[in-house]
Coordinates of C-alpha atoms and ligand atoms in Angstrom, one line a residue:
X1 CA 74.7 77.1 96.4
X2 CA 76.9 77.2 93.2
X3 CA 80.6 77.6 94.0
X4 CA 81.8 81.1 93.3
X5 CA 83.8 81.4 90.1
X6 CA 87.1 83.1 90.7
X7 CA 90.3 83.8 88.8
X8 CA 93.2 81.2 88.9
X9 CA 95.1 83.7 90.9
X10 CA 92.4 83.7 93.5
X11 CA 92.3 80.0 93.7
X12 CA 96.0 79.8 94.1
X13 CA 96.0 82.3 97.0
X14 CA 93.0 80.7 98.7
X15 CA 95.0 77.4 99.1
X16 CA 94.3 76.2 102.7
X17 CA 97.5 76.8 104.9
X18 CA 96.4 73.8 107.0
X19 CA 94.7 73.5 110.3
X20 CA 97.6 74.7 112.3
X21 CA 96.2 78.2 112.8
X22 CA 93.0 76.6 114.3
X23 CA 94.7 76.6 117.8
X24 CA 95.2 80.5 117.6
X25 CA 91.6 81.0 116.5
X26 CA 90.4 78.9 119.4
X27 CA 92.7 80.8 121.8
X28 CA 91.3 84.2 120.6
X29 CA 87.7 82.8 120.9
X30 CA 88.4 81.8 124.5
X31 CA 90.1 85.1 125.4
X32 CA 87.1 87.0 124.0
X33 CA 84.9 84.8 126.2
X34 CA 86.9 86.1 129.3
X35 CA 89.1 83.1 129.8
X36 CA 92.7 83.5 130.9
X37 CA 94.5 82.3 127.8
X38 CA 98.2 82.4 127.3
X39 CA 98.8 83.1 123.6
X40 CA 102.4 82.3 122.4
X41 CA 101.4 81.5 118.8
X42 CA 102.0 84.9 117.2
X43 CA 105.1 87.1 116.7
X44 CA 103.8 90.1 118.4
X45 CA 103.4 91.3 122.0
X46 CA 100.1 93.1 121.9
X47 CA 100.9 95.0 125.0
X48 CA 104.2 96.4 123.6
X49 CA 103.6 99.6 121.8
X50 CA 105.5 101.5 119.0
X51 CA 108.2 103.7 120.7
X52 CA 106.6 107.0 121.6
X53 CA 108.8 109.3 119.4
X54 CA 107.6 107.5 116.4
X55 CA 103.9 107.7 117.4
X56 CA 104.6 111.4 118.1
X57 CA 106.1 112.0 114.7
X58 CA 103.0 110.4 113.1
X59 CA 100.6 112.5 115.1
X60 CA 102.5 115.7 114.5
X61 CA 102.5 114.9 110.8
X62 CA 98.7 114.5 110.8
X63 CA 98.3 117.8 112.6
X64 CA 100.4 119.4 109.9
X65 CA 97.9 118.2 107.3
X66 CA 100.0 115.4 105.9
X67 CA 97.1 113.3 105.0
X68 CA 96.7 113.7 101.3
X69 CA 97.7 111.5 98.3
X70 CA 101.6 110.8 98.4
X71 CA 104.3 109.9 95.9
X72 CA 103.3 106.4 94.6
X73 CA 106.8 104.8 95.1
X74 CA 107.2 106.7 98.5
X75 CA 107.8 110.2 99.7
X76 CA 111.4 111.4 98.7
X77 CA 112.5 111.7 102.4
X78 CA 111.1 108.1 103.1
X79 CA 113.0 106.7 100.0
X80 CA 116.2 108.4 101.1
X81 CA 116.0 107.2 104.7
X82 CA 115.2 103.6 103.5
X83 CA 118.3 103.7 101.1
X84 CA 120.5 104.8 104.1
X85 CA 119.1 102.2 106.3
X86 CA 119.5 99.5 103.6
X87 CA 123.2 100.4 103.1
X88 CA 123.7 100.4 106.9
X89 CA 122.1 96.9 107.3
X90 CA 123.5 95.2 104.1
X91 CA 126.6 97.1 103.1
X92 CA 125.2 97.6 99.6
X93 CA 125.1 101.1 98.2
X94 CA 121.6 102.1 97.1
X95 CA 119.8 105.4 96.4
X96 CA 116.2 106.6 96.6
X97 CA 115.8 105.4 92.9
X98 CA 116.2 101.8 94.2
X99 CA 113.6 102.1 96.8
X100 CA 109.9 101.4 96.6
X101 CA 107.7 101.5 99.7
X102 CA 105.0 98.9 100.3
X103 CA 102.2 98.3 102.8
X104 CA 104.5 96.0 104.8
X105 CA 107.0 93.4 103.8
X106 CA 104.2 91.0 103.0
X107 CA 103.0 93.5 100.3
X108 CA 106.6 93.8 99.1
X109 CA 107.2 90.0 98.7
X110 CA 103.9 89.6 97.0
X111 CA 104.7 92.4 94.5
X112 CA 108.2 91.0 93.8
X113 CA 106.7 87.7 92.9
X114 CA 104.0 89.3 90.8
X115 CA 106.4 91.5 88.9
X116 CA 109.0 88.9 88.2
X117 CA 107.4 85.5 87.8
X118 CA 105.6 84.0 84.8
X119 CA 103.3 81.0 84.8
X120 CA 105.5 77.8 84.8
X121 CA 108.6 79.5 86.3
X122 CA 110.2 77.7 89.2
X123 CA 110.9 79.4 92.5
X124 CA 113.2 77.7 95.1
X125 CA 111.9 78.1 98.6
X126 CA 113.6 76.7 101.8
X127 CA 111.4 74.7 104.0
X128 CA 110.4 75.4 106.7
X129 CA 109.2 78.7 105.3
X130 CA 107.0 81.6 106.5
X131 CA 103.5 80.5 106.2
X132 CA 102.3 82.9 103.5
X133 CA 105.0 81.9 101.0
X134 CA 103.3 79.2 99.0
X135 CA 100.3 81.6 98.2
X136 CA 102.6 84.7 97.8
X137 CA 105.0 83.1 95.4
X138 CA 102.7 80.9 93.4
X139 CA 100.0 83.5 92.9
X140 CA 101.1 84.4 89.3
X141 CA 101.4 80.7 88.4
X142 CA 104.9 80.0 89.3
X143 CA 105.8 76.6 90.8
X144 CA 107.4 76.2 94.2
X145 CA 110.5 73.9 94.4
X146 CA 111.2 73.1 98.0
X147 CA 114.7 72.6 99.5
X148 CA 114.7 71.3 103.0
X149 CA 116.6 72.8 105.9
X150 CA 117.1 70.2 108.6
X151 CA 117.1 70.7 112.4
X152 CA 120.4 68.7 112.6
X153 CA 122.1 71.6 110.5
X154 CA 120.4 74.2 112.8
X155 CA 117.9 74.7 110.0
X156 CA 120.4 76.1 107.5
X157 CA 119.9 74.7 104.0
X158 CA 122.7 72.9 102.2
X159 CA 124.3 74.7 99.3
X160 CA 124.7 71.7 97.1
X161 CA 121.0 70.9 97.6
X162 CA 120.1 74.3 96.5
X163 CA 122.4 73.9 93.4
X164 CA 120.8 70.6 92.6
X165 CA 117.4 72.2 92.7
X166 CA 118.3 74.7 89.9
X167 CA 116.8 73.9 86.6
X168 CA 116.6 76.0 83.3
X169 CA 113.1 77.1 84.7
X170 CA 114.4 78.5 87.8
X171 CA 113.5 82.1 88.1
X172 CA 114.3 82.9 91.6
X173 CA 115.2 81.8 95.1
X174 CA 113.5 83.1 98.2
X175 CA 115.8 83.6 101.2
X176 CA 114.6 84.4 104.7
X177 CA 117.5 85.0 107.0
X178 CA 117.2 85.4 109.9
X179 CA 114.5 82.9 109.5
X180 CA 110.9 82.6 110.6
X181 CA 110.0 80.1 112.1
X182 CA 113.5 78.6 112.9
X183 CA 115.6 81.5 114.1
X184 CA 118.5 80.3 111.9
X185 CA 121.0 82.9 110.6
X186 CA 122.6 81.7 107.3
X187 CA 126.5 81.8 107.1
X188 CA 128.4 84.1 104.8
X189 CA 129.7 81.1 102.9
X190 CA 126.1 79.9 102.1
X191 CA 124.9 83.3 100.9
X192 CA 128.0 83.9 98.8
X193 CA 127.5 80.6 97.1
X194 CA 123.8 81.4 96.5
X195 CA 124.9 84.8 95.0
X196 CA 127.3 82.9 92.7
X197 CA 124.5 80.4 91.7
X198 CA 122.2 83.3 90.8
X199 CA 124.8 84.9 88.6
X200 CA 125.8 81.7 86.9
X201 CA 122.2 80.6 86.2
X202 CA 120.6 84.1 85.8
X203 CA 118.0 83.7 88.5
X204 CA 116.8 86.3 90.9
X205 CA 117.3 86.4 94.7
X206 CA 114.3 87.7 96.7
X207 CA 115.5 88.3 100.2
X208 CA 113.1 88.7 103.0
X209 CA 115.0 90.4 105.8
X210 CA 112.2 91.5 108.3
X211 CA 114.3 90.0 111.2
X212 CA 117.6 91.5 110.1
X213 CA 117.8 93.5 113.5
X214 CA 116.9 90.5 115.5
X215 CA 120.2 88.6 115.6
X216 CA 121.4 87.8 119.1
X217 CA 124.0 85.2 118.1
X218 CA 126.1 85.8 115.0
X219 CA 125.8 88.4 112.3
X220 CA 123.1 88.9 109.6
X221 CA 124.5 88.6 106.2
X222 CA 122.4 89.8 103.3
X223 CA 123.1 88.6 99.7
X224 CA 123.0 92.4 98.8
X225 CA 126.4 92.6 100.5
X226 CA 127.9 90.7 97.6
X227 CA 125.9 92.3 94.6
X228 CA 125.6 95.6 93.0
X229 CA 122.1 96.9 93.5
X230 CA 121.6 96.7 89.7
X231 CA 122.0 93.0 89.8
X232 CA 119.2 90.5 90.2
X233 CA 118.6 90.8 94.0
X234 CA 115.6 92.3 95.7
X235 CA 115.7 92.9 99.4
X236 CA 112.4 93.3 101.2
X237 CA 112.0 94.4 104.6
X238 CA 109.9 96.6 107.0
X239 CA 109.6 98.3 110.4
X240 CA 106.9 95.9 111.7
X241 CA 109.2 93.8 113.9
X242 CA 112.2 96.0 114.4
X243 CA 110.2 99.0 115.6
X244 CA 107.1 97.4 116.7
X245 CA 105.1 98.9 113.9
X246 CA 103.2 95.9 112.4
X247 CA 99.9 97.9 112.3
X248 CA 101.4 100.9 110.5
X249 CA 102.2 98.7 107.5
X250 CA 105.6 100.3 106.7
X251 CA 107.6 98.1 104.3
X252 CA 109.7 98.3 101.3
X253 CA 111.8 96.7 98.4
X254 CA 115.3 97.7 97.4
X255 CA 116.0 96.6 93.8
X256 CA 117.5 97.7 90.6
X257 CA 116.2 101.2 89.3
X258 CA 114.3 99.5 86.4
X259 CA 112.6 96.9 88.7
X260 CA 111.8 99.7 91.0
X261 CA 110.0 101.7 88.2
X262 CA 107.9 98.5 87.6
X263 CA 107.1 98.3 91.4
X264 CA 106.0 101.9 91.1
X265 CA 103.7 101.1 88.2
X266 CA 102.3 98.2 90.1
X267 CA 101.7 100.5 93.2
X268 CA 99.8 103.0 90.9
X269 CA 97.3 100.5 90.1
X270 CA 97.3 98.7 93.6
X271 CA 97.6 101.0 96.6
X272 CA 98.5 104.4 95.0
X273 CA 101.2 104.8 97.8
X274 CA 101.4 104.8 101.6
X275 CA 99.8 107.5 103.7
X276 CA 102.3 110.5 104.2
X277 CA 101.8 110.7 107.9
X278 CA 102.8 107.1 108.1
X279 CA 105.9 107.6 106.1
X280 CA 106.9 110.6 108.4
X281 CA 106.6 108.3 111.3
X282 CA 108.7 105.7 109.5
X283 CA 111.5 108.2 108.8
X284 CA 111.4 109.1 112.6
X285 CA 111.8 105.4 113.2
X286 CA 114.8 105.0 110.9
X287 CA 116.6 108.2 111.8
X288 CA 115.6 108.5 115.5
X289 CA 117.1 106.8 118.6
X290 CA 117.5 103.1 118.3
X291 CA 118.3 102.2 122.1
X292 CA 114.7 101.0 122.7
X293 CA 114.9 98.6 119.6
X294 CA 118.4 97.4 120.7
X295 CA 117.1 96.6 124.3
X296 CA 114.1 94.9 122.8
X297 CA 116.4 92.4 120.9
X298 CA 118.7 91.9 123.8
X299 CA 115.6 90.9 125.8
X300 CA 114.6 88.4 123.1
X301 CA 118.1 86.9 123.2
X302 CA 118.0 86.5 126.9
X303 CA 114.5 85.0 127.0
X304 CA 115.5 82.6 124.2
X305 CA 118.5 81.3 126.3
X306 CA 116.5 80.8 129.5
X307 CA 113.5 79.3 127.6
X308 CA 115.7 76.8 125.6
X309 CA 117.2 75.6 128.8
X310 CA 113.9 75.1 130.5
X311 CA 112.4 73.3 127.6
X312 CA 115.4 71.1 127.1
X313 CA 115.0 70.0 130.8
X314 CA 111.6 68.6 130.1
X315 CA 111.7 64.9 129.5
X316 CA 110.8 64.0 125.9
X317 CA 111.1 67.5 124.7
X318 CA 114.0 69.2 123.0
X319 CA 114.6 72.5 121.1
X320 CA 116.8 73.8 118.3
X321 CA 118.1 77.0 119.8
X322 CA 117.5 80.2 117.7
X323 CA 120.2 82.6 116.8
X324 CA 117.8 85.3 116.0
X325 CA 114.1 86.2 115.7
X326 CA 111.1 85.9 118.0
X327 CA 110.5 82.2 118.4
X328 CA 111.9 78.9 119.7
X329 CA 111.5 75.6 117.7
X330 CA 110.2 72.8 120.1
X331 CA 110.6 69.2 119.1
X332 CA 107.8 67.1 120.3
X333 CA 108.5 64.0 118.2
X334 CA 109.6 61.8 121.2
X335 CA 106.2 62.2 123.0
X336 CA 103.6 62.9 120.3
X337 CA 102.7 61.6 116.9
X338 CA 102.5 65.1 115.6
X339 CA 102.8 68.6 117.0
X340 CA 99.1 69.5 116.1
X341 CA 97.8 66.9 118.6
X342 CA 100.3 68.1 121.3
X343 CA 99.2 71.8 120.7
X344 CA 95.5 71.0 121.0
X345 CA 96.2 69.1 124.2
X346 CA 98.1 72.0 125.6
X347 CA 95.2 74.2 124.6
X348 CA 92.4 72.0 126.0
X349 CA 94.2 71.2 129.2
X350 CA 96.1 74.4 130.0
X351 CA 94.6 77.3 128.0
X352 CA 98.1 77.7 126.5
X353 CA 98.2 78.5 122.7
X354 CA 101.4 77.5 120.8
X355 CA 101.6 77.1 117.0
X356 CA 102.1 73.6 115.5
X357 CA 104.6 74.1 112.6
X358 CA 102.4 72.3 110.0
X359 CA 101.8 75.7 108.4
X360 CA 105.6 76.1 107.6
X361 CA 106.2 72.9 105.7
X362 CA 105.8 69.3 106.0
X363 CA 109.4 68.6 107.5
X364 CA 108.6 70.3 110.8
X365 CA 105.1 68.8 111.5
X366 CA 106.4 67.5 114.9
X367 CA 107.6 71.0 116.0
X368 CA 105.8 73.7 117.8
X369 CA 106.8 77.3 117.3
X370 CA 106.8 79.1 120.7
X371 CA 106.8 82.9 120.6
X372 CA 109.2 84.8 122.9
X373 CA 106.9 87.8 122.9
X374 CA 105.9 87.4 126.6
X375 CA 107.3 87.8 130.1
X376 CA 109.7 85.1 131.4
X377 CA 107.0 84.3 134.0
X378 CA 104.6 83.5 131.2
X379 CA 107.1 81.5 129.3
X380 CA 107.9 79.4 132.4
X381 CA 104.2 79.0 133.0
X382 CA 104.0 77.6 129.4
X383 CA 107.0 75.3 130.1
X384 CA 105.1 73.9 133.1
X385 CA 102.1 73.2 130.9
X386 CA 104.3 71.6 128.2
X387 CA 105.8 69.4 130.9
X388 CA 102.4 68.2 132.3
X389 CA 101.1 67.7 128.7
X390 CA 104.1 65.7 127.7
X391 CA 103.6 63.5 130.6
X392 CA 100.1 62.6 129.4
X393 CA 101.2 61.4 126.0
X394 CA 102.5 57.9 125.3
X395 CA 106.0 58.1 124.0
X396 CA 106.0 57.9 120.2
Ligands
PLP1 C1 109.5 86.0 107.3 C2 108.4 87.1 107.4 N1 108.2 87.9 106.3 C3 107.3 88.8 106.2 C4 106.4 89.1 107.2 C5 105.4 90.2 107.1 O1 105.9 91.3 107.6 P1 105.1 92.8 107.4 O2 104.3 92.8 108.8 O3 106.1 93.9 107.4 O4 104.1 92.6 106.4 C6 106.6 88.4 108.4 C7 105.6 88.7 109.5 O5 105.5 88.0 110.6 C8 107.6 87.4 108.5 O6 107.7 86.8 109.7

């Protein structure tokens, strides 16, 4: 059959993210077939639900008839709540005129790239990166310029290497701190230097901060702390992780008022706004009690500490301890040629699914990303499987 003719944009977003996700696909297939599979390859605990006061706010809103078209950039109460939340999280003063809602942070970062980049622009991306970034930021024809963050520096990129990557074509840098997959939290000095570089060279900062609430060692520093909201910095975030609301698709971008107006125009022709009852639930999440979320993050920190210790005790295996987020990076380079082979062996021999990091960039293809979204018993069970699998590999 003749190959479907699609646009250049479609071809760029259909680039294969690698075979890494095959392990997860296989795990889900086995689980559907009734097998007992331990899935530690995604950042979500399917059994942990959205806090009940948020669900109740959404249900009450639906019962109140809040299920019609809404404002395209977001309901006034939602934009105000996000502006308050943003100021609390970043220290930057912003108002509702700086907020545009999106269907999750993913929709927000895609929109930022689409609205800011021309074909041929360069966008600096730190590797390892969240797996959707290549398609997201090159969709409009921009080229990715990769700066590597190394495990020996706790996956924090080097400021001089970022400066060296800047060219007259640089249109933006994408930051993701706290970082997925590495759990690194960028220092204030690094963030300040990047803000200076962006001012000197006139490029944008797109800051993906979906894990801002997930810091258990250190402090989240947003570039927005050092800029005025009308400068060239866009902060994208959501409630997907912080309030276990991934399926509600509640995200946003905070940016200068003129860029926010452009986002609104894009929304007009893209989603026509988020459902009002979902926005009401989101306002309840932002303004309501936060104890549940705080407890959740403490739990991640505790499990990360115990898991790192257990993994580091396994012969041939080591970790780079996360300071935030939902994952631990597991280095398999001393036992296996690459992490994909190791992940498939884990799957085949023990029905344990852990993601090989090939989808996050080539400098981490000997790492696995192990999710902390499970009980400690399950995480120890996975460690036992890793230990047995490691013993079956010939040291590399
Ligand atoms: C770094 C990063 N950015 C963006 C997203 C997408 O978030 P959302 O569910 O709000 O679209 C994720 C989800 O895992 C992520 O890890």
